[in-house]
mmCIF file of C-alpha atoms in Angstrom:
data_model
loop_
_atom_site.group_PDB
_atom_site.id
_atom_site.type_symbol
_atom_site.label_atom_id
_atom_site.label_comp_id
_atom_site.label_asym_id
_atom_site.label_seq_id
_atom_site.Cartn_x
_atom_site.Cartn_y
_atom_site.Cartn_z
ATOM 1 C CA UNK A 1 15.465 -13.246 -6.830
ATOM 2 C CA UNK A 2 14.285 -9.543 -6.755
ATOM 3 C CA UNK A 3 11.557 -10.692 -4.896
ATOM 4 C CA UNK A 4 11.311 -10.785 -1.036
ATOM 5 C CA UNK A 5 9.270 -10.773 2.456
ATOM 6 C CA UNK A 6 9.420 -7.795 4.217
ATOM 7 C CA UNK A 7 8.571 -8.654 8.221
ATOM 8 C CA UNK A 8 7.557 -5.847 10.660
ATOM 9 C CA UNK A 9 4.678 -3.686 11.921
ATOM 10 C CA UNK A 10 2.255 -0.944 11.181
ATOM 11 C CA UNK A 11 1.414 1.856 13.620
ATOM 12 C CA UNK A 12 -1.063 5.133 13.423
ATOM 13 C CA UNK A 13 -0.785 8.120 15.859
ATOM 14 C CA UNK A 14 -3.553 10.446 15.335
ATOM 15 C CA UNK A 15 -3.298 13.522 17.077
ATOM 16 C CA UNK A 16 -6.391 15.383 17.040
ATOM 17 C CA UNK A 17 -9.561 15.483 17.463
ATOM 18 C CA UNK A 18 -8.270 13.067 20.539
ATOM 19 C CA UNK A 19 -5.075 10.880 20.546
ATOM 20 C CA UNK A 20 -5.368 7.650 19.704
ATOM 21 C CA UNK A 21 -2.575 4.934 18.676
ATOM 22 C CA UNK A 22 -2.282 1.139 17.041
ATOM 23 C CA UNK A 23 0.403 -0.872 16.338
ATOM 24 C CA UNK A 24 0.039 -4.279 14.813
ATOM 25 C CA UNK A 25 2.518 -6.954 13.542
ATOM 26 C CA UNK A 26 2.367 -7.685 9.617
ATOM 27 C CA UNK A 27 4.471 -9.250 6.723
ATOM 28 C CA UNK A 28 4.268 -7.805 3.158
ATOM 29 C CA UNK A 29 5.464 -9.244 -0.030
ATOM 30 C CA UNK A 30 7.634 -7.212 -2.110
ATOM 31 C CA UNK A 31 7.213 -8.466 -5.700
ATOM 32 C CA UNK A 32 9.027 -8.070 -8.824
ATOM 33 C CA UNK A 33 6.726 -8.275 -11.167
ATOM 34 C CA UNK A 34 8.636 -9.986 -13.803
ATOM 35 C CA UNK A 35 9.109 -12.536 -11.625
ATOM 36 C CA UNK A 36 5.659 -13.709 -11.357
ATOM 37 C CA UNK A 37 5.497 -16.787 -13.266
ATOM 38 C CA UNK A 38 8.737 -17.986 -11.223
ATOM 39 C CA UNK A 39 7.353 -17.791 -8.334
ATOM 40 C CA UNK A 40 4.185 -19.768 -9.213
ATOM 41 C CA UNK A 41 6.486 -22.530 -10.340
ATOM 42 C CA UNK A 42 8.719 -23.064 -7.576
ATOM 43 C CA UNK A 43 6.578 -22.133 -4.215
ATOM 44 C CA UNK A 44 4.025 -24.470 -3.919
ATOM 45 C CA UNK A 45 2.122 -23.104 -1.633
ATOM 46 C CA UNK A 46 1.862 -19.544 -3.233
ATOM 47 C CA UNK A 47 0.114 -19.079 -6.326
ATOM 48 C CA UNK A 48 -0.495 -16.264 -9.216
ATOM 49 C CA UNK A 49 -4.487 -15.642 -9.933
ATOM 50 C CA UNK A 50 -5.335 -19.387 -8.679
ATOM 51 C CA UNK A 51 -6.374 -20.278 -4.826
ATOM 52 C CA UNK A 52 -3.770 -20.894 -2.414
ATOM 53 C CA UNK A 53 -2.538 -20.594 1.282
ATOM 54 C CA UNK A 54 -0.790 -17.584 -0.456
ATOM 55 C CA UNK A 55 -2.159 -16.116 -3.358
ATOM 56 C CA UNK A 56 -1.387 -12.702 -5.336
ATOM 57 C CA UNK A 57 -3.700 -11.738 -8.319
ATOM 58 C CA UNK A 58 -3.770 -8.869 -10.922
ATOM 59 C CA UNK A 59 -7.217 -8.357 -10.410
ATOM 60 C CA UNK A 60 -6.645 -6.488 -6.828
ATOM 61 C CA UNK A 61 -4.614 -4.194 -7.910
ATOM 62 C CA UNK A 62 -4.147 -1.167 -11.128
ATOM 63 C CA UNK A 63 -7.161 -1.435 -13.040
ATOM 64 C CA UNK A 64 -8.675 -4.406 -11.103
ATOM 65 C CA UNK A 65 -9.396 -6.103 -14.447
ATOM 66 C CA UNK A 66 -6.717 -8.948 -14.075
ATOM 67 C CA UNK A 67 -4.634 -8.017 -16.684
ATOM 68 C CA UNK A 68 -1.068 -8.182 -15.943
ATOM 69 C CA UNK A 69 -0.071 -5.264 -13.779
ATOM 70 C CA UNK A 70 3.610 -4.197 -15.479
ATOM 71 C CA UNK A 71 1.470 -3.208 -18.977
ATOM 72 C CA UNK A 72 -0.486 -1.218 -16.455
ATOM 73 C CA UNK A 73 2.219 0.822 -15.063
ATOM 74 C CA UNK A 74 3.592 1.128 -18.469
ATOM 75 C CA UNK A 75 0.687 2.657 -20.084
ATOM 76 C CA UNK A 76 0.280 4.864 -17.043
ATOM 77 C CA UNK A 77 3.354 6.455 -17.150
ATOM 78 C CA UNK A 78 2.986 6.820 -20.621
ATOM 79 C CA UNK A 79 -0.494 8.767 -20.307
ATOM 80 C CA UNK A 80 0.983 11.260 -17.572
ATOM 81 C CA UNK A 81 3.883 11.909 -20.329
ATOM 82 C CA UNK A 82 6.679 10.090 -17.163
ATOM 83 C CA UNK A 83 10.051 10.662 -19.392
ATOM 84 C CA UNK A 84 11.668 7.484 -18.316
ATOM 85 C CA UNK A 85 12.322 4.245 -19.867
ATOM 86 C CA UNK A 86 10.851 1.553 -16.573
ATOM 87 C CA UNK A 87 11.987 -1.805 -17.374
ATOM 88 C CA UNK A 88 11.231 -3.086 -13.676
ATOM 89 C CA UNK A 89 8.692 -2.548 -11.596
ATOM 90 C CA UNK A 90 8.278 -3.919 -7.834
ATOM 91 C CA UNK A 91 4.944 -3.967 -5.952
ATOM 92 C CA UNK A 92 5.111 -3.899 -1.797
ATOM 93 C CA UNK A 93 1.785 -5.035 -0.670
ATOM 94 C CA UNK A 94 -0.198 -7.851 1.563
ATOM 95 C CA UNK A 95 -1.090 -11.198 -0.082
ATOM 96 C CA UNK A 96 -4.344 -13.010 -0.217
ATOM 97 C CA UNK A 97 -4.491 -15.693 2.873
ATOM 98 C CA UNK A 98 -6.637 -18.434 1.863
ATOM 99 C CA UNK A 99 -8.305 -16.518 -0.644
ATOM 100 C CA UNK A 100 -8.477 -12.723 1.014
ATOM 101 C CA UNK A 101 -6.797 -9.708 1.582
ATOM 102 C CA UNK A 102 -7.403 -5.735 2.358
ATOM 103 C CA UNK A 103 -4.389 -3.615 1.267
ATOM 104 C CA UNK A 104 -4.756 -0.032 2.769
ATOM 105 C CA UNK A 105 -2.236 0.792 0.677
ATOM 106 C CA UNK A 106 0.164 -0.747 -1.849
ATOM 107 C CA UNK A 107 3.086 0.626 -3.845
ATOM 108 C CA UNK A 108 4.684 0.560 -6.927
ATOM 109 C CA UNK A 109 8.254 0.980 -7.195
ATOM 110 C CA UNK A 110 9.277 1.859 -11.088
ATOM 111 C CA UNK A 111 12.638 1.726 -11.830
ATOM 112 C CA UNK A 112 15.066 2.048 -15.051
ATOM 113 C CA UNK A 113 17.483 -0.724 -14.584
ATOM 114 C CA UNK A 114 18.435 0.136 -11.435
ATOM 115 C CA UNK A 115 17.431 3.586 -10.835
ATOM 116 C CA UNK A 116 14.089 4.272 -9.211
ATOM 117 C CA UNK A 117 11.967 6.747 -11.506
ATOM 118 C CA UNK A 118 8.120 6.732 -10.186
ATOM 119 C CA UNK A 119 6.092 5.987 -7.428
ATOM 120 C CA UNK A 120 2.965 4.727 -7.556
ATOM 121 C CA UNK A 121 0.946 5.082 -4.191
ATOM 122 C CA UNK A 122 -2.618 2.878 -4.489
ATOM 123 C CA UNK A 123 -4.699 3.693 -1.428
ATOM 124 C CA UNK A 124 -8.181 1.559 -1.053
ATOM 125 C CA UNK A 125 -10.512 2.191 1.308
ATOM 126 C CA UNK A 126 -13.355 -0.073 3.056
ATOM 127 C CA UNK A 127 -15.832 0.497 0.323
ATOM 128 C CA UNK A 128 -14.026 -1.188 -2.389
ATOM 129 C CA UNK A 129 -12.756 1.600 -4.292
ATOM 130 C CA UNK A 130 -9.093 2.956 -5.501
ATOM 131 C CA UNK A 131 -7.270 5.849 -5.943
ATOM 132 C CA UNK A 132 -3.782 5.811 -7.117
ATOM 133 C CA UNK A 133 -1.608 9.057 -6.621
ATOM 134 C CA UNK A 134 1.648 8.736 -9.050
ATOM 135 C CA UNK A 135 5.302 10.677 -8.506
ATOM 136 C CA UNK A 136 8.238 10.872 -10.016
ATOM 137 C CA UNK A 137 11.565 10.286 -8.699
ATOM 138 C CA UNK A 138 14.363 12.840 -9.101
ATOM 139 C CA UNK A 139 18.071 12.062 -8.447
ATOM 140 C CA UNK A 140 17.528 8.549 -7.583
ATOM 141 C CA UNK A 141 17.602 9.289 -3.763
ATOM 142 C CA UNK A 142 17.710 7.188 -0.946
ATOM 143 C CA UNK A 143 14.997 9.025 1.209
ATOM 144 C CA UNK A 144 11.684 9.864 -1.099
ATOM 145 C CA UNK A 145 9.848 12.535 0.026
ATOM 146 C CA UNK A 146 6.366 13.350 -1.998
ATOM 147 C CA UNK A 147 3.381 15.407 -1.023
ATOM 148 C CA UNK A 148 0.002 16.153 -2.562
ATOM 149 C CA UNK A 149 -4.008 17.437 -1.558
ATOM 150 C CA UNK A 150 -5.998 14.810 -0.422
ATOM 151 C CA UNK A 151 -8.080 13.203 -3.051
ATOM 152 C CA UNK A 152 -9.798 10.364 -1.712
ATOM 153 C CA UNK A 153 -12.501 9.666 0.859
ATOM 154 C CA UNK A 154 -10.429 6.805 3.221
ATOM 155 C CA UNK A 155 -11.402 7.421 6.897
ATOM 156 C CA UNK A 156 -14.864 8.172 8.131
ATOM 157 C CA UNK A 157 -12.956 10.557 11.020
ATOM 158 C CA UNK A 158 -10.671 12.912 9.161
ATOM 159 C CA UNK A 159 -12.101 15.332 6.574
ATOM 160 C CA UNK A 160 -11.413 15.557 2.724
ATOM 161 C CA UNK A 161 -9.037 19.175 3.397
ATOM 162 C CA UNK A 162 -6.263 17.383 3.807
ATOM 163 C CA UNK A 163 -2.410 16.834 2.646
ATOM 164 C CA UNK A 164 -0.479 13.713 2.721
ATOM 165 C CA UNK A 165 3.323 14.027 3.212
ATOM 166 C CA UNK A 166 4.793 10.750 2.610
ATOM 167 C CA UNK A 167 8.070 9.411 2.587
ATOM 168 C CA UNK A 168 10.164 6.219 1.892
ATOM 169 C CA UNK A 169 13.391 4.933 1.934
ATOM 170 C CA UNK A 170 14.164 2.512 -1.052
ATOM 171 C CA UNK A 171 13.602 -0.856 -0.776
ATOM 172 C CA UNK A 172 16.854 -2.879 0.757
ATOM 173 C CA UNK A 173 17.736 -4.968 3.868
ATOM 174 C CA UNK A 174 14.788 -2.528 5.114
ATOM 175 C CA UNK A 175 11.349 -1.148 4.435
ATOM 176 C CA UNK A 176 10.345 2.141 5.744
ATOM 177 C CA UNK A 177 7.196 4.210 4.362
ATOM 178 C CA UNK A 178 5.879 6.690 5.974
ATOM 179 C CA UNK A 179 3.170 9.422 5.736
ATOM 180 C CA UNK A 180 2.089 12.076 7.591
ATOM 181 C CA UNK A 181 -1.078 14.207 7.257
ATOM 182 C CA UNK A 182 -2.048 17.971 8.034
ATOM 183 C CA UNK A 183 -4.978 19.769 8.128
ATOM 184 C CA UNK A 184 -4.838 23.371 7.876
ATOM 185 C CA UNK A 185 -1.190 22.742 8.260
ATOM 186 C CA UNK A 186 -1.630 20.954 11.586
ATOM 187 C CA UNK A 187 -0.478 17.514 11.745
ATOM 188 C CA UNK A 188 -3.873 15.062 13.198
ATOM 189 C CA UNK A 189 -2.310 11.860 11.789
ATOM 190 C CA UNK A 190 1.345 9.610 11.477
ATOM 191 C CA UNK A 191 1.204 6.081 9.766
ATOM 192 C CA UNK A 192 4.138 3.862 9.438
ATOM 193 C CA UNK A 193 4.807 0.736 7.666
ATOM 194 C CA UNK A 194 8.546 -0.673 8.964
ATOM 195 C CA UNK A 195 9.772 -4.341 7.743
ATOM 196 C CA UNK A 196 12.863 -6.773 7.759
ATOM 197 C CA UNK A 197 13.745 -8.230 4.778
ATOM 198 C CA UNK A 198 13.322 -12.245 4.035
ATOM 199 C CA UNK A 199 14.085 -14.475 1.185
ATOM 200 C CA UNK A 200 10.693 -15.662 -0.557
ATOM 201 C CA UNK A 201 10.632 -19.080 0.323
ATOM 202 C CA UNK A 202 8.308 -21.673 1.087
ATOM 203 C CA UNK A 203 9.652 -21.588 4.761
ATOM 204 C CA UNK A 204 9.643 -17.825 4.947
ATOM 205 C CA UNK A 205 6.202 -17.611 4.029
ATOM 206 C CA UNK A 206 5.234 -19.997 6.717
ATOM 207 C CA UNK A 207 7.466 -18.519 9.177
ATOM 208 C CA UNK A 208 5.834 -14.948 9.032
ATOM 209 C CA UNK A 209 2.496 -16.780 8.282
ATOM 210 C CA UNK A 210 2.592 -18.435 12.111
ATOM 211 C CA UNK A 211 3.677 -15.104 13.565
ATOM 212 C CA UNK A 212 0.908 -13.453 12.001
ATOM 213 C CA UNK A 213 -2.007 -16.311 11.434
ATOM 214 C CA UNK A 214 -4.955 -15.174 9.160
ATOM 215 C CA UNK A 215 -2.693 -11.727 9.273
ATOM 216 C CA UNK A 216 -5.516 -10.542 6.065
ATOM 217 C CA UNK A 217 -8.865 -11.462 8.420
ATOM 218 C CA UNK A 218 -7.036 -9.749 11.025
ATOM 219 C CA UNK A 219 -6.626 -6.475 9.389
ATOM 220 C CA UNK A 220 -9.732 -5.696 8.570
ATOM 221 C CA UNK A 221 -11.372 -6.603 11.836
ATOM 222 C CA UNK A 222 -8.767 -4.214 13.279
ATOM 223 C CA UNK A 223 -9.928 -1.135 11.015
ATOM 224 C CA UNK A 224 -13.430 -1.880 12.106
ATOM 225 C CA UNK A 225 -12.447 -2.097 15.722
ATOM 226 C CA UNK A 226 -10.366 0.914 15.962
ATOM 227 C CA UNK A 227 -13.067 2.950 14.423
ATOM 228 C CA UNK A 228 -15.365 1.674 16.918
ATOM 229 C CA UNK A 229 -12.617 3.018 19.539
ATOM 230 C CA UNK A 230 -12.931 6.075 17.836
ATOM 231 C CA UNK A 231 -16.539 6.739 17.962
ATOM 232 C CA UNK A 232 -17.009 5.455 21.603
ATOM 233 C CA UNK A 233 -13.972 8.616 21.613
ATOM 234 C CA UNK A 234 -16.993 10.993 20.191
ATOM 235 C CA UNK A 235 -15.159 11.891 17.332
ATOM 236 C CA UNK A 236 -17.504 13.063 14.147
ATOM 237 C CA UNK A 237 -18.360 10.656 11.691
ATOM 238 C CA UNK A 238 -18.023 12.247 8.076
ATOM 239 C CA UNK A 239 -20.169 10.458 5.349
ATOM 240 C CA UNK A 240 -18.527 9.815 2.199
ATOM 241 C CA UNK A 241 -19.923 12.196 -0.664
ATOM 242 C CA UNK A 242 -19.027 10.502 -3.708
ATOM 243 C CA UNK A 243 -18.775 7.316 -5.040
ATOM 244 C CA UNK A 244 -16.018 6.186 -7.058
ATOM 245 C CA UNK A 245 -14.324 2.680 -8.349
ATOM 246 C CA UNK A 246 -10.431 3.219 -9.920
ATOM 247 C CA UNK A 247 -9.101 7.006 -9.880
ATOM 248 C CA UNK A 248 -5.592 8.108 -10.515
ATOM 249 C CA UNK A 249 -4.136 11.227 -10.901
ATOM 250 C CA UNK A 250 -0.743 12.320 -11.650
ATOM 251 C CA UNK A 251 0.972 14.801 -8.664
ATOM 252 C CA UNK A 252 4.184 17.125 -9.127
#
């Protein structure tokens, strides 16, 4: 199967106004959207759109209306006139574990046959809001680089007047996602996710769970714990000014 698991870690380094570092071990699913029904049938502890030890719900992504995600991706590409005949879409995300998940970042990789043509960076905050940044991928390069203005409130300790610089390696035996955040041409935050590939099977899911028990619950707890530590360090709290549900932008 094209679908797999990536076991690895997430790290953040904040450079200013105070230094702060965190690192957590995680595991992610890399799901070929065409294989979802097959995964649901052959893995007893994994379900699509139903409760299980591990599960994946369409309503956690895209329009969050529960409809097939592949249709949403292709419609979005047509809406922004992306010139590619995308026929394969893979999604990097955390699974629901016992029904709960929080995905700060999910990534849709859009292929025309085996050529990567577009990437969707789907960003969520703890207010249940979401913004998706869509980029073209040129020349099918191994190192994929994108940059854009920040358009979505994520951290209550970082202003909106920032730029993102995304760097991805094409998924293979390893996964690598790096995001640098700049403010006035000065790097203020480095975030990364790395992982090694494992087969998408019941035994590998169990191994991943035993290494990272209740991972999805720990993620949301860790976010608030790290925010508390930043507040203790005296970083200014930035109030969110607007409320949104789902936004999507095409970036050049």
